[in-house]
Amino acid sequence: MESVLKRLHIPYHNKENYVQAFTHPSYANEQNTIHYERLEFLGDAILGFLVAEYIYKNKTISEGEMTKLRANYVCTSANAKYCLECHLDSLLLLGKGAKEHNEATQAVFADVFESFLGAMYLDMGIDTVRAFLASYLFPKIKVAKTDFLGDFKSKLQEYVQAESRQTVVYQLIKEEGPPHDKTFYVQVIHDTIVLGNGIGKSRKEAEQNAARDALEKMVR
């Protein structure tokens, strides 16, 4: 852990916070110790705030565009990517059963990144977290490749499930054209409500476009 923190240029005082940040609930249950979920809650809020602050200060775009940009860089798939790039996954403490069932999932890696930021905040304060993000994450936002994660269906699912237990459904409305050159028309539906529409040269492309349409409508 010390070598990872050193490589990331992160000063620290209290190593116990970081140990907790990498402790999965399965390991905590087996070892009767504290897991990372409370730190994850804190880190999630800090990450969202600091990314919003950076976008506000550095991008002259509308509120809706700021929301979409932040959603690209603060979500489960993005946070998991950051965790792996920083090699924080190598520090994850999993219980024996969780290891056997391969529970080191994308969602777990995303949790670890957030809990890591929570531990850093408690140990060194928000300026240290901001400095870390300025060296690692903010340069990614600066280039503003807003579709760098590209999977609108996953992002829509995350957005919806934050508010509802029901999933979204993609319904093929029609397809037109000859077999070698079809056009597909798809709707994405949640709880009988049509959230978005998409057209594509494949059903997959049409579904992605429907999810993108839904996301754009939600953050206007």
Tab-separated table of C-alpha atoms in Angstrom:
chain	number	residue	atom	x	y	z
A	1	MET	CA	0.000	0.000	0.000
A	2	GLU	CA	2.791	2.412	0.857
A	3	SER	CA	4.431	1.851	-2.529
A	4	VAL	CA	1.154	2.550	-4.358
A	5	LEU	CA	0.585	5.770	-2.402
A	6	LYS	CA	4.151	6.840	-3.085
A	7	ARG	CA	3.835	6.135	-6.794
A	8	LEU	CA	0.640	8.218	-6.887
A	9	HIS	CA	2.451	11.034	-5.018
A	10	ILE	CA	-0.056	10.978	-2.173
A	11	PRO	CA	1.201	12.034	1.276
A	12	TYR	CA	-0.468	10.310	4.214
A	13	HIS	CA	-0.623	10.295	8.008
A	14	ASN	CA	-3.119	7.628	9.010
A	15	LYS	CA	-2.696	4.334	7.177
A	16	GLU	CA	-5.703	2.814	8.944
A	17	ASN	CA	-8.073	4.885	6.822
A	18	TYR	CA	-6.538	3.453	3.655
A	19	VAL	CA	-6.635	-0.119	4.954
A	20	GLN	CA	-10.346	0.351	5.588
A	21	ALA	CA	-10.762	1.817	2.091
A	22	PHE	CA	-9.569	-1.462	0.552
A	23	THR	CA	-11.517	-3.776	2.872
A	24	HIS	CA	-14.422	-5.475	1.114
A	25	PRO	CA	-17.475	-6.364	3.291
A	26	SER	CA	-16.753	-10.086	2.771
A	27	TYR	CA	-13.277	-9.708	4.272
A	28	ALA	CA	-14.597	-7.508	7.090
A	29	ASN	CA	-17.194	-10.154	8.012
A	30	GLU	CA	-14.554	-12.883	8.151
A	31	GLN	CA	-12.016	-10.802	10.087
A	32	ASN	CA	-14.464	-8.860	12.289
A	33	THR	CA	-13.193	-5.508	11.095
A	34	ILE	CA	-14.567	-2.402	9.338
A	35	HIS	CA	-15.319	-2.398	5.604
A	36	TYR	CA	-15.197	0.423	3.069
A	37	GLU	CA	-18.863	1.260	2.514
A	38	ARG	CA	-18.991	4.377	4.709
A	39	LEU	CA	-15.801	5.698	3.107
A	40	GLU	CA	-17.288	4.935	-0.308
A	41	PHE	CA	-20.323	7.105	0.535
A	42	LEU	CA	-18.051	9.972	1.520
A	43	GLY	CA	-15.719	9.571	-1.457
A	44	ASP	CA	-18.620	9.485	-3.902
A	45	ALA	CA	-19.838	12.880	-2.666
A	46	ILE	CA	-16.348	14.387	-2.747
A	47	LEU	CA	-15.631	13.101	-6.249
A	48	GLY	CA	-18.916	14.459	-7.579
A	49	PHE	CA	-18.318	17.849	-5.977
A	50	LEU	CA	-14.713	18.265	-7.153
A	51	VAL	CA	-15.488	17.196	-10.720
A	52	ALA	CA	-18.457	19.590	-10.775
A	53	GLU	CA	-16.228	22.370	-9.406
A	54	TYR	CA	-13.588	21.731	-12.071
A	55	ILE	CA	-16.139	21.711	-14.897
A	56	TYR	CA	-17.769	24.902	-13.604
A	57	LYS	CA	-14.448	26.743	-13.433
A	58	ASN	CA	-12.967	25.449	-16.676
A	59	LYS	CA	-15.821	24.842	-19.137
A	60	THR	CA	-18.131	27.536	-20.496
A	61	ILE	CA	-21.064	25.233	-21.180
A	62	SER	CA	-24.709	25.036	-20.103
A	63	GLU	CA	-25.984	23.332	-16.970
A	64	GLY	CA	-27.283	20.410	-19.004
A	65	GLU	CA	-23.957	19.996	-20.797
A	66	MET	CA	-22.108	20.169	-17.476
A	67	THR	CA	-24.344	17.420	-16.124
A	68	LYS	CA	-23.695	15.193	-19.129
A	69	LEU	CA	-19.956	15.826	-18.980
A	70	ARG	CA	-19.788	14.979	-15.274
A	71	ALA	CA	-21.868	11.826	-15.859
A	72	ASN	CA	-19.225	10.608	-18.312
A	73	TYR	CA	-16.429	10.935	-15.763
A	74	VAL	CA	-18.265	10.068	-12.540
A	75	CYS	CA	-20.048	6.739	-12.950
A	76	THR	CA	-19.440	3.082	-12.136
A	77	SER	CA	-17.637	2.233	-15.377
A	78	ALA	CA	-15.429	5.340	-15.177
A	79	ASN	CA	-14.573	4.861	-11.488
A	80	ALA	CA	-13.679	1.221	-12.089
A	81	LYS	CA	-11.402	2.309	-14.927
A	82	TYR	CA	-9.630	4.784	-12.611
A	83	CYS	CA	-9.205	2.088	-9.948
A	84	LEU	CA	-7.516	-0.261	-12.398
A	85	GLU	CA	-5.340	2.443	-13.942
A	86	CYS	CA	-4.074	3.423	-10.475
A	87	HIS	CA	-3.566	-0.273	-9.574
A	88	LEU	CA	-5.752	0.126	-6.493
A	89	ASP	CA	-7.314	-3.249	-7.299
A	90	SER	CA	-4.066	-4.884	-6.195
A	91	LEU	CA	-4.774	-3.693	-2.635
A	92	LEU	CA	-8.346	-5.021	-2.411
A	93	LEU	CA	-8.963	-7.277	0.586
A	94	LEU	CA	-11.558	-9.883	-0.385
A	95	GLY	CA	-12.961	-12.615	1.821
A	96	LYS	CA	-12.286	-16.240	0.976
A	97	GLY	CA	-15.796	-16.867	-0.298
A	98	ALA	CA	-15.794	-13.693	-2.387
A	99	LYS	CA	-12.526	-14.749	-3.997
A	100	GLU	CA	-13.935	-18.175	-4.838
A	101	HIS	CA	-16.993	-16.576	-6.460
A	102	ASN	CA	-14.890	-13.973	-8.278
A	103	GLU	CA	-16.677	-10.992	-6.700
A	104	ALA	CA	-13.958	-8.520	-7.742
A	105	THR	CA	-16.374	-6.914	-10.208
A	106	GLN	CA	-16.491	-3.570	-11.969
A	107	ALA	CA	-18.860	-2.287	-9.271
A	108	VAL	CA	-16.419	-3.304	-6.528
A	109	PHE	CA	-13.510	-1.561	-8.276
A	110	ALA	CA	-15.655	1.574	-8.582
A	111	ASP	CA	-16.446	1.385	-4.854
A	112	VAL	CA	-12.748	1.064	-4.038
A	113	PHE	CA	-11.849	4.199	-5.983
A	114	GLU	CA	-14.507	6.189	-4.129
A	115	SER	CA	-13.554	4.810	-0.714
A	116	PHE	CA	-9.901	5.586	-1.499
A	117	LEU	CA	-10.827	9.240	-2.088
A	118	GLY	CA	-12.846	9.216	1.136
A	119	ALA	CA	-9.834	7.938	3.073
A	120	MET	CA	-7.583	10.545	1.465
A	121	TYR	CA	-10.015	13.303	2.433
A	122	LEU	CA	-10.181	12.194	6.082
A	123	ASP	CA	-6.411	11.826	6.267
A	124	MET	CA	-5.161	14.878	4.384
A	125	GLY	CA	-8.135	17.112	3.587
A	126	ILE	CA	-9.940	18.159	0.430
A	127	ASP	CA	-6.998	20.062	-1.058
A	128	THR	CA	-4.999	16.833	-1.263
A	129	VAL	CA	-7.888	15.076	-3.007
A	130	ARG	CA	-8.226	18.012	-5.400
A	131	ALA	CA	-4.481	17.913	-6.141
A	132	PHE	CA	-4.653	14.180	-6.851
A	133	LEU	CA	-7.579	14.618	-9.233
A	134	ALA	CA	-5.811	17.583	-10.850
A	135	SER	CA	-2.862	15.361	-11.702
A	136	TYR	CA	-4.843	12.299	-12.722
A	137	LEU	CA	-8.510	12.878	-13.618
A	138	PHE	CA	-8.926	16.532	-14.584
A	139	PRO	CA	-6.574	16.232	-17.602
A	140	LYS	CA	-9.007	13.633	-18.993
A	141	ILE	CA	-11.893	16.098	-18.658
A	142	LYS	CA	-9.817	18.895	-20.166
A	143	VAL	CA	-9.739	17.179	-23.554
A	144	ALA	CA	-13.550	16.903	-23.257
A	145	LYS	CA	-14.009	13.647	-25.105
A	146	THR	CA	-17.479	13.377	-23.643
A	147	ASP	CA	-18.170	9.997	-25.224
A	148	PHE	CA	-14.927	8.368	-24.110
A	149	LEU	CA	-16.792	5.627	-22.285
A	150	GLY	CA	-19.258	5.240	-25.129
A	151	ASP	CA	-21.769	2.851	-23.539
A	152	PHE	CA	-24.948	4.909	-23.241
A	153	LYS	CA	-27.007	1.838	-22.304
A	154	SER	CA	-24.894	1.213	-19.199
A	155	LYS	CA	-24.999	4.885	-18.211
A	156	LEU	CA	-28.784	5.022	-18.638
A	157	GLN	CA	-29.159	1.888	-16.534
A	158	GLU	CA	-27.061	3.454	-13.755
A	159	TYR	CA	-29.058	6.677	-13.967
A	160	VAL	CA	-32.416	4.895	-13.750
A	161	GLN	CA	-31.437	2.429	-11.043
A	162	ALA	CA	-30.304	5.277	-8.814
A	163	GLU	CA	-33.997	6.186	-8.554
A	164	SER	CA	-35.856	2.937	-9.278
A	165	ARG	CA	-35.478	-0.819	-8.849
A	166	GLN	CA	-37.030	-1.440	-12.263
A	167	THR	CA	-34.801	-1.848	-15.266
A	168	VAL	CA	-35.272	-0.321	-18.704
A	169	VAL	CA	-36.518	-2.300	-21.710
A	170	TYR	CA	-35.521	-1.837	-25.344
A	171	GLN	CA	-38.360	-2.476	-27.781
A	172	LEU	CA	-37.890	-2.890	-31.527
A	173	ILE	CA	-40.625	-0.777	-33.152
A	174	LYS	CA	-39.907	-1.605	-36.772
A	175	GLU	CA	-37.187	-2.395	-39.280
A	176	GLU	CA	-37.042	-1.192	-42.849
A	177	GLY	CA	-35.026	-1.947	-45.967
A	178	PRO	CA	-33.620	-5.029	-47.704
A	179	PRO	CA	-31.816	-7.715	-45.672
A	180	HIS	CA	-28.364	-6.350	-46.560
A	181	ASP	CA	-29.223	-2.738	-45.675
A	182	LYS	CA	-31.775	-2.632	-42.861
A	183	THR	CA	-32.623	0.332	-40.646
A	184	PHE	CA	-33.807	-0.407	-37.096
A	185	TYR	CA	-36.119	1.760	-34.953
A	186	VAL	CA	-36.005	1.211	-31.186
A	187	GLN	CA	-37.641	2.721	-28.106
A	188	VAL	CA	-36.279	2.503	-24.559
A	189	ILE	CA	-39.043	2.152	-21.982
A	190	HIS	CA	-39.137	2.373	-18.191
A	191	ASP	CA	-42.313	1.520	-16.277
A	192	THR	CA	-44.467	1.951	-19.437
A	193	ILE	CA	-42.926	5.397	-20.135
A	194	VAL	CA	-40.976	5.909	-23.383
A	195	LEU	CA	-37.683	7.544	-22.376
A	196	GLY	CA	-36.058	7.796	-25.799
A	197	ASN	CA	-36.009	6.742	-29.434
A	198	GLY	CA	-33.129	5.531	-31.570
A	199	ILE	CA	-32.391	4.647	-35.175
A	200	GLY	CA	-29.441	2.606	-36.420
A	201	LYS	CA	-28.124	0.294	-39.088
A	202	SER	CA	-28.058	-2.473	-36.483
A	203	ARG	CA	-30.329	-3.163	-33.532
A	204	LYS	CA	-27.397	-2.586	-31.170
A	205	GLU	CA	-26.673	0.832	-32.666
A	206	ALA	CA	-30.351	1.780	-32.478
A	207	GLU	CA	-30.484	0.784	-28.794
A	208	GLN	CA	-27.392	2.865	-28.007
A	209	ASN	CA	-28.925	5.845	-29.792
A	210	ALA	CA	-32.200	5.391	-27.892
A	211	ALA	CA	-30.280	5.351	-24.598
A	212	ARG	CA	-28.367	8.445	-25.637
A	213	ASP	CA	-31.624	10.218	-26.542
A	214	ALA	CA	-33.072	9.303	-23.121
A	215	LEU	CA	-29.994	10.607	-21.265
A	216	GLU	CA	-30.037	13.881	-23.170
A	217	LYS	CA	-33.707	14.417	-22.296
A	218	MET	CA	-33.148	13.596	-18.620
A	219	VAL	CA	-30.404	16.164	-18.040
A	220	ARG	CA	-31.907	19.094	-19.946
